[in-house]
Short mmCIF file of C-alpha atoms (C1' of nucleotides) in Angstrom, two decimals:
data_model
loop_
_atom_site.label_atom_id
_atom_site.label_comp_id
_atom_site.label_asym_id
_atom_site.label_seq_id
_atom_site.Cartn_x
_atom_site.Cartn_y
_atom_site.Cartn_z
CA UNK A 1 0.00 0.00 0.00
CA UNK A 2 1.48 3.30 -1.10
CA UNK A 3 2.25 6.28 1.12
CA UNK A 4 -0.12 8.36 -0.99
CA UNK A 5 -3.08 6.07 -0.30
CA UNK A 6 -2.19 5.90 3.35
CA UNK A 7 -2.10 9.69 3.68
CA UNK A 8 -5.35 10.25 1.84
CA UNK A 9 -7.48 7.88 3.92
CA UNK A 10 -5.98 8.95 7.25
CA UNK A 11 -6.58 12.58 6.39
CA UNK A 12 -10.19 11.67 5.60
CA UNK A 13 -10.59 9.97 8.96
CA UNK A 14 -8.83 12.71 10.88
CA UNK A 15 -11.59 15.11 9.90
CA UNK A 16 -13.70 13.60 12.67
CA UNK A 17 -11.48 11.68 15.10
CA UNK A 18 -7.83 11.80 16.16
CA UNK A 19 -5.77 8.65 15.93
CA UNK A 20 -2.37 8.17 17.56
CA UNK A 21 0.48 6.52 15.68
CA UNK A 22 -0.27 3.06 17.01
CA UNK A 23 -3.93 3.31 16.07
CA UNK A 24 -3.05 4.57 12.60
CA UNK A 25 -0.75 1.63 12.08
CA UNK A 26 -3.32 -0.83 13.26
CA UNK A 27 -6.03 0.69 11.08
CA UNK A 28 -3.87 0.71 7.98
CA UNK A 29 -3.01 -2.95 8.61
CA UNK A 30 -6.70 -3.81 8.14
CA UNK A 31 -6.84 -2.34 4.63
CA UNK A 32 -5.76 -3.71 1.28
CA UNK A 33 -5.16 -1.78 -1.89
CA UNK A 34 -6.87 -2.87 -5.08
CA UNK A 35 -6.40 -1.68 -8.64
CA UNK A 36 -9.28 -1.95 -10.99
CA UNK A 37 -9.38 -1.23 -14.69
CA UNK A 38 -12.04 0.73 -16.53
CA UNK A 39 -15.20 -1.35 -17.02
CA UNK A 40 -14.23 -3.91 -14.36
CA UNK A 41 -16.51 -4.53 -11.36
CA UNK A 42 -15.87 -4.27 -7.63
CA UNK A 43 -19.15 -6.06 -6.91
CA UNK A 44 -22.09 -7.36 -8.89
CA UNK A 45 -25.80 -7.66 -8.15
CA UNK A 46 -26.63 -10.91 -6.34
CA UNK A 47 -23.23 -11.28 -4.71
CA UNK A 48 -22.61 -10.85 -1.00
CA UNK A 49 -20.59 -7.68 -0.62
CA UNK A 50 -17.40 -8.62 1.20
CA UNK A 51 -15.83 -5.17 1.46
CA UNK A 52 -16.37 -1.51 2.02
CA UNK A 53 -14.36 0.82 -0.24
CA UNK A 54 -12.50 4.12 -0.14
CA UNK A 55 -11.52 5.64 -3.49
CA UNK A 56 -7.88 6.73 -3.82
CA UNK A 57 -7.97 7.49 -7.53
CA UNK A 58 -10.42 7.15 -10.38
CA UNK A 59 -14.17 7.13 -10.73
CA UNK A 60 -16.78 4.40 -10.28
CA UNK A 61 -20.53 4.13 -10.53
CA UNK A 62 -22.89 2.35 -8.13
CA UNK A 63 -26.03 1.15 -9.87
CA UNK A 64 -28.89 -1.35 -10.05
CA UNK A 65 -30.74 -2.89 -12.94
CA UNK A 66 -34.52 -2.85 -12.57
CA UNK A 67 -36.81 -5.63 -13.79
CA UNK A 68 -37.01 -4.00 -17.23
CA UNK A 69 -33.21 -4.12 -17.46
CA UNK A 70 -32.64 -0.40 -17.27
CA UNK A 71 -29.83 1.06 -15.22
CA UNK A 72 -30.28 3.38 -12.23
CA UNK A 73 -27.13 4.96 -10.82
CA UNK A 74 -27.33 5.79 -7.12
CA UNK A 75 -23.92 7.49 -6.85
CA UNK A 76 -20.67 8.29 -8.56
CA UNK A 77 -17.67 7.59 -6.34
CA UNK A 78 -14.48 9.59 -6.91
CA UNK A 79 -11.24 10.30 -5.02
CA UNK A 80 -11.66 10.72 -1.26
CA UNK A 81 -15.17 9.20 -1.21
CA UNK A 82 -16.45 6.07 0.50
CA UNK A 83 -18.62 3.60 -1.33
CA UNK A 84 -20.05 0.08 -1.16
CA UNK A 85 -23.31 -1.80 -1.00
CA UNK A 86 -24.01 -1.03 2.62
CA UNK A 87 -27.10 -3.20 2.98
CA UNK A 88 -25.30 -6.27 1.69
CA UNK A 89 -22.03 -5.53 3.50
CA UNK A 90 -23.74 -5.15 6.87
CA UNK A 91 -26.20 -8.02 6.58
CA UNK A 92 -23.92 -10.34 4.54
CA UNK A 93 -26.89 -11.12 2.31
CA UNK A 94 -26.88 -10.98 -1.51
CA UNK A 95 -26.94 -7.34 -2.66
CA UNK A 96 -28.76 -5.33 -5.31
CA UNK A 97 -25.91 -3.20 -6.60
CA UNK A 98 -23.16 -3.23 -9.18
CA UNK A 99 -20.05 -1.12 -8.63
CA UNK A 100 -18.14 -0.62 -11.87
CA UNK A 101 -15.06 1.49 -12.68
CA UNK A 102 -15.61 4.27 -15.22
CA UNK A 103 -11.85 4.99 -15.22
CA UNK A 104 -8.82 2.94 -14.17
CA UNK A 105 -9.06 3.26 -10.41
CA UNK A 106 -7.35 2.49 -7.11
CA UNK A 107 -9.36 1.74 -3.98
CA UNK A 108 -8.63 0.72 -0.40
CA UNK A 109 -10.91 -1.98 0.89
CA UNK A 110 -11.76 -3.28 4.34
CA UNK A 111 -13.34 -6.69 4.84
CA UNK A 112 -16.44 -7.27 6.97
CA UNK A 113 -14.46 -9.14 9.63
CA UNK A 114 -11.84 -6.39 9.81
CA UNK A 115 -14.62 -3.81 9.94
CA UNK A 116 -16.10 -5.59 12.96
CA UNK A 117 -12.65 -5.95 14.51
CA UNK A 118 -11.99 -2.25 14.03
CA UNK A 119 -14.89 -1.25 16.30
CA UNK A 120 -13.70 -3.66 18.98
CA UNK A 121 -10.08 -2.53 18.91
CA UNK A 122 -10.62 1.22 18.39
CA UNK A 123 -14.07 2.24 19.63
CA UNK A 124 -13.37 5.78 18.44
CA UNK A 125 -14.33 4.47 14.99
CA UNK A 126 -17.92 4.21 16.19
CA UNK A 127 -17.80 7.96 16.37
CA UNK A 128 -16.17 8.29 12.96
CA UNK A 129 -18.87 6.23 11.28
CA UNK A 130 -21.63 7.82 13.34
CA UNK A 131 -20.64 11.20 11.92
CA UNK A 132 -19.97 9.87 8.41
CA UNK A 133 -23.38 8.19 8.26
CA UNK A 134 -25.08 11.20 9.77
CA UNK A 135 -23.71 13.37 6.96
CA UNK A 136 -24.62 10.80 4.31
CA UNK A 137 -28.15 10.63 5.68
CA UNK A 138 -28.57 14.37 5.39
CA UNK A 139 -27.68 14.27 1.69
CA UNK A 140 -29.71 11.13 0.94
CA UNK A 141 -32.82 12.49 2.58
CA UNK A 142 -32.35 15.55 0.41
CA UNK A 143 -31.88 13.46 -2.71
CA UNK A 144 -34.89 11.27 -1.96
CA UNK A 145 -37.01 14.41 -1.77
CA UNK A 146 -35.51 15.97 -4.87
CA UNK A 147 -36.13 12.78 -6.80
CA UNK A 148 -39.80 13.13 -6.01
CA UNK A 149 -40.31 16.89 -5.98
CA UNK A 150 -38.13 18.23 -8.79
CA UNK A 151 -38.36 18.05 -12.56
CA UNK A 152 -35.56 16.39 -14.53
CA UNK A 153 -34.33 19.82 -15.61
CA UNK A 154 -34.08 21.02 -12.01
CA UNK A 155 -32.27 17.85 -10.95
CA UNK A 156 -29.80 18.24 -13.82
CA UNK A 157 -29.06 21.89 -13.02
CA UNK A 158 -28.63 21.06 -9.32
CA UNK A 159 -26.27 18.23 -10.15
CA UNK A 160 -24.17 20.45 -12.45
CA UNK A 161 -23.94 23.08 -9.73
CA UNK A 162 -23.10 20.62 -6.95
CA UNK A 163 -20.72 18.32 -8.84
CA UNK A 164 -19.16 20.24 -11.77
CA UNK A 165 -16.09 18.01 -11.56
CA UNK A 166 -18.12 14.84 -12.09
CA UNK A 167 -20.02 16.27 -15.07
CA UNK A 168 -16.74 16.57 -16.95
CA UNK A 169 -15.59 13.01 -16.28
CA UNK A 170 -18.76 11.05 -16.86
CA UNK A 171 -20.72 10.38 -20.06
CA UNK A 172 -24.16 11.89 -20.54
CA UNK A 173 -25.58 8.41 -20.73
CA UNK A 174 -24.42 7.85 -17.16
CA UNK A 175 -25.61 11.26 -16.00
CA UNK A 176 -29.03 10.41 -17.44
CA UNK A 177 -29.06 7.09 -15.57
CA UNK A 178 -28.23 9.00 -12.37
CA UNK A 179 -30.99 11.56 -12.92
CA UNK A 180 -33.52 8.90 -13.82
CA UNK A 181 -34.22 9.98 -17.41
CA UNK A 182 -33.34 8.59 -20.83
CA UNK A 183 -30.19 9.85 -22.61
CA UNK A 184 -32.45 11.15 -25.38
CA UNK A 185 -34.40 13.33 -22.99
CA UNK A 186 -31.25 14.62 -21.28
CA UNK A 187 -29.87 15.59 -24.68
CA UNK A 188 -33.07 17.50 -25.35
CA UNK A 189 -32.87 19.24 -21.97
CA UNK A 190 -29.27 20.31 -22.55
CA UNK A 191 -30.15 21.76 -25.93
CA UNK A 192 -33.00 23.70 -24.39
CA UNK A 193 -30.84 24.95 -21.51
CA UNK A 194 -28.02 26.14 -23.77
CA UNK A 195 -30.44 27.99 -26.06
CA UNK A 196 -31.97 29.95 -23.17
CA UNK B 1 -41.98 11.52 32.37
CA UNK B 2 -44.08 8.39 32.61
CA UNK B 3 -42.84 4.88 33.22
CA UNK B 4 -44.35 3.83 29.92
CA UNK B 5 -42.31 6.36 27.93
CA UNK B 6 -39.21 5.46 29.88
CA UNK B 7 -39.58 1.76 29.13
CA UNK B 8 -40.28 2.22 25.45
CA UNK B 9 -37.24 4.36 24.65
CA UNK B 10 -34.86 2.25 26.75
CA UNK B 11 -36.09 -0.88 25.04
CA UNK B 12 -35.46 0.79 21.70
CA UNK B 13 -31.90 1.66 22.72
CA UNK B 14 -31.20 -1.73 24.24
CA UNK B 15 -31.61 -3.29 20.78
CA UNK B 16 -28.07 -2.15 20.01
CA UNK B 17 -26.25 -1.31 23.25
CA UNK B 18 -26.51 -2.32 26.92
CA UNK B 19 -26.86 0.39 29.52
CA UNK B 20 -26.39 -0.15 33.25
CA UNK B 21 -28.80 1.38 35.76
CA UNK B 22 -26.71 4.48 36.30
CA UNK B 23 -26.40 5.10 32.57
CA UNK B 24 -30.12 4.60 32.07
CA UNK B 25 -30.85 7.13 34.78
CA UNK B 26 -28.47 9.64 33.34
CA UNK B 27 -29.84 9.19 29.84
CA UNK B 28 -33.44 9.57 30.93
CA UNK B 29 -32.49 12.75 32.80
CA UNK B 30 -31.54 14.33 29.46
CA UNK B 31 -35.00 13.83 27.97
CA UNK B 32 -38.23 15.76 28.32
CA UNK B 33 -41.68 14.59 27.48
CA UNK B 34 -43.86 16.70 25.23
CA UNK B 35 -47.52 16.35 24.35
CA UNK B 36 -48.69 17.68 21.07
CA UNK B 37 -52.19 17.93 19.71
CA UNK B 38 -53.34 16.95 16.26
CA UNK B 39 -52.38 19.63 13.67
CA UNK B 40 -49.78 21.24 15.96
CA UNK B 41 -46.14 21.51 14.89
CA UNK B 42 -42.95 20.24 16.50
CA UNK B 43 -40.87 22.34 14.12
CA UNK B 44 -41.48 24.60 11.13
CA UNK B 45 -39.49 25.34 8.00
CA UNK B 46 -36.98 28.15 8.55
CA UNK B 47 -36.56 27.50 12.27
CA UNK B 48 -33.41 26.09 13.82
CA UNK B 49 -34.29 22.60 15.03
CA UNK B 50 -33.50 22.51 18.74
CA UNK B 51 -34.41 18.87 19.41
CA UNK B 52 -34.33 15.33 18.16
CA UNK B 53 -37.51 13.31 18.81
CA UNK B 54 -38.64 9.82 19.75
CA UNK B 55 -42.33 9.02 19.32
CA UNK B 56 -44.05 7.43 22.32
CA UNK B 57 -47.57 7.63 20.98
CA UNK B 58 -49.33 9.05 17.95
CA UNK B 59 -48.38 9.81 14.38
CA UNK B 60 -46.60 12.75 12.77
CA UNK B 61 -45.50 13.75 9.29
CA UNK B 62 -42.19 15.27 8.24
CA UNK B 63 -42.53 17.40 5.12
CA UNK B 64 -41.30 20.31 3.03
CA UNK B 65 -43.09 22.83 0.86
CA UNK B 66 -41.47 23.35 -2.54
CA UNK B 67 -41.35 26.69 -4.31
CA UNK B 68 -44.73 26.02 -5.91
CA UNK B 69 -46.20 25.50 -2.44
CA UNK B 70 -46.87 21.80 -2.76
CA UNK B 71 -46.18 19.43 0.07
CA UNK B 72 -43.65 16.56 -0.04
CA UNK B 73 -43.70 14.18 2.90
CA UNK B 74 -40.35 12.51 3.60
CA UNK B 75 -41.55 10.25 6.40
CA UNK B 76 -44.37 9.33 8.73
CA UNK B 77 -43.21 8.91 12.32
CA UNK B 78 -45.17 6.60 14.62
CA UNK B 79 -44.66 4.88 17.97
CA UNK B 80 -41.11 3.64 18.60
CA UNK B 81 -39.61 5.70 15.73
CA UNK B 82 -37.05 8.51 15.81
CA UNK B 83 -37.58 11.69 13.87
CA UNK B 84 -36.32 15.24 13.46
CA UNK B 85 -34.76 17.58 10.94
CA UNK B 86 -31.29 16.07 11.17
CA UNK B 87 -29.54 18.60 8.94
CA UNK B 88 -30.81 21.53 10.98
CA UNK B 89 -30.37 19.79 14.34
CA UNK B 90 -26.72 18.92 13.64
CA UNK B 91 -25.67 22.17 11.98
CA UNK B 92 -27.93 24.43 14.06
CA UNK B 93 -28.85 26.28 10.87
CA UNK B 94 -32.42 27.06 9.73
CA UNK B 95 -34.09 23.89 8.45
CA UNK B 96 -36.28 22.96 5.51
CA UNK B 97 -38.80 20.73 7.25
CA UNK B 98 -42.11 20.90 9.05
CA UNK B 99 -43.03 18.20 11.56
CA UNK B 100 -46.74 18.16 12.28
CA UNK B 101 -48.89 15.82 14.37
CA UNK B 102 -51.55 13.89 12.47
CA UNK B 103 -52.95 12.54 15.75
CA UNK B 104 -52.65 13.72 19.36
CA UNK B 105 -49.13 12.54 20.16
CA UNK B 106 -46.53 12.18 22.89
CA UNK B 107 -42.82 12.47 22.12
CA UNK B 108 -39.60 12.44 24.09
CA UNK B 109 -37.15 15.11 23.01
CA UNK B 110 -33.45 15.64 23.55
CA UNK B 111 -31.85 19.05 23.08
CA UNK B 112 -28.75 19.61 20.95
CA UNK B 113 -26.62 20.41 24.01
CA UNK B 114 -27.81 17.27 25.82
CA UNK B 115 -27.21 15.26 22.66
CA UNK B 116 -23.60 16.47 22.58
CA UNK B 117 -23.26 15.83 26.31
CA UNK B 118 -24.59 12.30 25.87
CA UNK B 119 -21.70 11.31 23.61
CA UNK B 120 -19.21 12.74 26.08
CA UNK B 121 -20.68 11.03 29.11
CA UNK B 122 -21.62 7.69 27.55
CA UNK B 123 -19.49 7.02 24.46
CA UNK B 124 -21.49 3.83 23.89
CA UNK B 125 -24.11 6.08 22.33
CA UNK B 126 -21.75 6.67 19.41
CA UNK B 127 -22.28 3.03 18.66
CA UNK B 128 -26.03 3.26 19.10
CA UNK B 129 -26.33 6.12 16.64
CA UNK B 130 -23.80 4.58 14.27
CA UNK B 131 -26.03 1.53 13.96
CA UNK B 132 -29.26 3.54 13.90
CA UNK B 133 -27.97 5.78 11.11
CA UNK B 134 -26.54 2.83 9.21
CA UNK B 135 -29.97 1.23 9.14
CA UNK B 136 -31.68 4.48 8.16
CA UNK B 137 -29.18 4.93 5.35
CA UNK B 138 -29.96 1.51 3.96
CA UNK B 139 -33.65 2.35 3.73
CA UNK B 140 -33.12 5.87 2.40
CA UNK B 141 -30.78 4.71 -0.35
CA UNK B 142 -33.47 2.24 -1.28
CA UNK B 143 -36.15 4.93 -1.24
CA UNK B 144 -34.05 7.35 -3.30
CA UNK B 145 -33.71 4.67 -5.96
CA UNK B 146 -37.35 3.69 -5.85
CA UNK B 147 -38.37 7.32 -6.22
CA UNK B 148 -36.47 7.42 -9.48
CA UNK B 149 -36.92 3.92 -10.84
CA UNK B 150 -40.49 2.95 -9.99
CA UNK B 151 -43.87 4.08 -11.20
CA UNK B 152 -46.33 5.64 -8.76
CA UNK B 153 -48.34 2.42 -8.78
CA UNK B 154 -45.29 0.33 -7.82
CA UNK B 155 -44.37 2.79 -5.06
CA UNK B 156 -47.91 2.68 -3.69
CA UNK B 157 -48.06 -1.11 -3.66
CA UNK B 158 -44.64 -1.29 -1.99
CA UNK B 159 -45.71 1.18 0.64
CA UNK B 160 -48.90 -0.72 1.39
CA UNK B 161 -46.93 -3.94 1.75
CA UNK B 162 -44.21 -2.41 3.93
CA UNK B 163 -46.37 -0.19 6.15
CA UNK B 164 -49.91 -1.58 6.28
CA UNK B 165 -50.39 -0.04 9.73
CA UNK B 166 -49.62 3.46 8.47
CA UNK B 167 -52.00 3.15 5.50
CA UNK B 168 -54.91 2.76 7.91
CA UNK B 169 -54.06 5.79 10.03
CA UNK B 170 -53.15 8.35 7.42
CA UNK B 171 -55.35 10.11 4.84
CA UNK B 172 -54.90 9.39 1.14
CA UNK B 173 -54.00 13.01 0.63
CA UNK B 174 -50.97 12.46 2.88
CA UNK B 175 -50.09 9.14 1.29
CA UNK B 176 -50.14 10.90 -2.09
CA UNK B 177 -47.80 13.63 -0.79
CA UNK B 178 -45.46 10.89 0.45
CA UNK B 179 -45.50 9.06 -2.88
CA UNK B 180 -45.02 12.26 -4.87
CA UNK B 181 -48.31 12.22 -6.78
CA UNK B 182 -51.54 14.21 -6.61
CA UNK B 183 -54.44 12.90 -4.50
CA UNK B 184 -56.49 12.73 -7.71
CA UNK B 185 -54.03 10.42 -9.36
CA UNK B 186 -53.71 8.22 -6.29
CA UNK B 187 -57.48 7.88 -6.21
CA UNK B 188 -57.38 6.77 -9.84
CA UNK B 189 -54.62 4.26 -9.11
CA UNK B 190 -56.54 2.77 -6.22
CA UNK B 191 -59.65 2.37 -8.32
CA UNK B 192 -57.61 0.67 -11.01
CA UNK B 193 -55.89 -1.64 -8.50
CA UNK B 194 -59.14 -2.71 -6.82
CA UNK B 195 -60.78 -3.47 -10.16
CA UNK B 196 -57.94 -5.78 -11.24
"C1'" DG C 1 -4.66 5.32 -38.35
"C1'" DT C 2 -8.67 3.41 -39.64
"C1'" DA C 3 -12.61 0.16 -38.63
"C1'" DA C 4 -15.78 -0.84 -35.25
"C1'" DT C 5 -18.39 0.53 -31.18
"C1'" DT C 6 -20.35 3.44 -28.47
"C1'" DT C 7 -22.29 7.86 -27.54
"C1'" DC C 8 -24.91 11.82 -28.80
"C1'" DT C 9 -28.49 14.23 -31.41
"C1'" DT C 10 -32.86 14.87 -33.63
"C1'" DA C 11 -37.62 13.90 -34.45
"C1'" DA C 12 -42.20 11.46 -34.41
"C1'" DT C 13 -45.41 9.28 -31.63
"C1'" DG C 14 -47.08 7.38 -27.07
"C1'" DT C 15 -47.99 7.27 -21.95
"C1'" DA C 16 -47.85 8.39 -16.96
"C1'" DC C 17 -49.13 11.76 -14.36
"C1'" DA C 18 -50.69 16.97 -13.48
"C1'" DT C 19 -54.22 20.43 -13.43
"C1'" DT C 20 -58.67 22.19 -13.01
"C1'" DA C 21 -63.34 21.74 -11.94
"C1'" DT C 22 -67.39 19.49 -10.01
"C1'" DT C 23 -69.80 16.17 -7.08
"C1'" DT C 24 -70.02 12.92 -3.39
"C1'" DT C 25 -68.47 11.15 0.90
"C1'" DT C 26 -66.34 11.31 5.27
"C1'" DC C 27 -64.86 13.48 9.27
"C1'" DC C 28 -64.57 17.03 12.74
"C1'" DC C 29 -66.22 20.22 16.10
"C1'" DT C 30 -69.25 22.18 19.73
"C1'" DA D 1 -76.59 15.16 16.47
"C1'" DG D 2 -76.16 18.28 12.83
"C1'" DG D 3 -73.76 21.81 10.15
"C1'" DG D 4 -69.42 22.90 8.17
"C1'" DA D 5 -65.05 21.64 6.46
"C1'" DA D 6 -62.00 18.58 4.64
"C1'" DA D 7 -61.18 14.44 1.93
"C1'" DA D 8 -62.15 11.46 -1.83
"C1'" DA D 9 -64.01 10.28 -6.41
"C1'" DT D 10 -64.72 11.28 -11.22
"C1'" DA D 11 -63.79 13.35 -15.61
"C1'" DA D 12 -61.79 16.47 -19.25
"C1'" DT D 13 -57.76 18.43 -20.90
"C1'" DG D 14 -52.64 19.41 -20.70
"C1'" DT D 15 -47.56 18.38 -20.13
"C1'" DA D 16 -43.16 16.07 -18.88
"C1'" DC D 17 -40.92 12.43 -20.15
"C1'" DA D 18 -40.52 7.51 -22.62
"C1'" DT D 19 -40.02 4.88 -26.72
"C1'" DT D 20 -38.53 3.94 -31.18
"C1'" DA D 21 -35.80 4.81 -35.05
"C1'" DA D 22 -32.24 6.79 -37.71
"C1'" DG D 23 -28.12 9.47 -38.68
"C1'" DA D 24 -23.87 12.16 -36.90
"C1'" DA D 25 -20.10 12.51 -33.82
"C1'" DA D 26 -16.83 10.82 -30.72
"C1'" DT D 27 -14.03 6.95 -28.54
"C1'" DT D 28 -11.99 2.71 -28.44
"C1'" DA D 29 -9.48 -1.05 -30.10
"C1'" DC D 30 -6.36 -3.56 -32.98
#
DNA sequence: GTAATTTCTTAATGTACATTATTTTTCCCT
DNA sequence: AGGGAAAAATAATGTACATTAAGAAATTAC
């Protein structure tokens, strides 16, 4: 595991809790680095999710396929973000999500058993995840409401404003699958927006 | 604070962590009981949310008004559930949500300062909230996806299956505002479903 | 560097749901 | 218990977005 990876994840964690040198060493010992090429999968629908992931470099999408076979992206994960199929990881039951790399990527992963061990050995991590989940909840509640209350055009404009960096890295087809519209309709929206 | 309230919230907490007698006493000392009549508000949009709530009895709705003035319900809170405007409560900034009683209700509330104190005095509560938030996240991620990927009819049928008890207590107008459709369209859906 | 794929655009037609208005039913209040 | 208010049903018309199909542009792969 490279020094770069090590620094990035510890800096992420140190936003909320302070670890001493010994704790840092122990924590890092629970992680493994994994390289994944564009189009490869971290997990697939139906599998039990064995790991939780932190992105060091690259970009991935988390998505499901509905019964009609169409793709719904629930998040894009880029550098310094956490991702995974939480429901499957926690329950160790088959999951509903695919996680696929959109660019060659590097992630750090922690296994379920090491995740459990972590809380036993360094209870401070309860606090870290309490705060991390709390913040995630705030944005998911917001997104759940937006999904229901806003038009596709509003959702697109909000996404552009909030994640300009992602817009430039990800195809419109994927943006459409995130917004919950067809690529054709997104194309139409963009044309309309530009012409205004 | 009644013995009934006391037992219900401690039982809820003991699902995830074990408190000794002293800890239970301290925890309960941080709470206050509040009665609220049908149609009254716990919090209103624009206010800073001073408390987090646990429902002892009754039923409330958490909702926003969008810029067109229409109502979007993000959850119904009933007995043995937690609720609040988490974003506002945590940040102590003005919030976006209303919480209104649909029936005469009794809640236990904890203030922001007591919430902070709780983590200092009984760090086990980090674990409790870590697990609570983890579980909420799992269901919100699911709801965010359903909001985007399913038709109104599918969302209605899922809601009926998942929360049959709530269906019977809450008006169709409110169910419609939760599902993100008009009451007129929900009425049409129900007619169609019954006739099948 | 060029063929092969994939992505993006444009346009015609179709459908899920909104809006508005009216009537009927249920519920609430004193 | 009865009058008033809110909720629910029904129906006509309108709109946001889907679907299908075809061609143009951009990327990928060998």
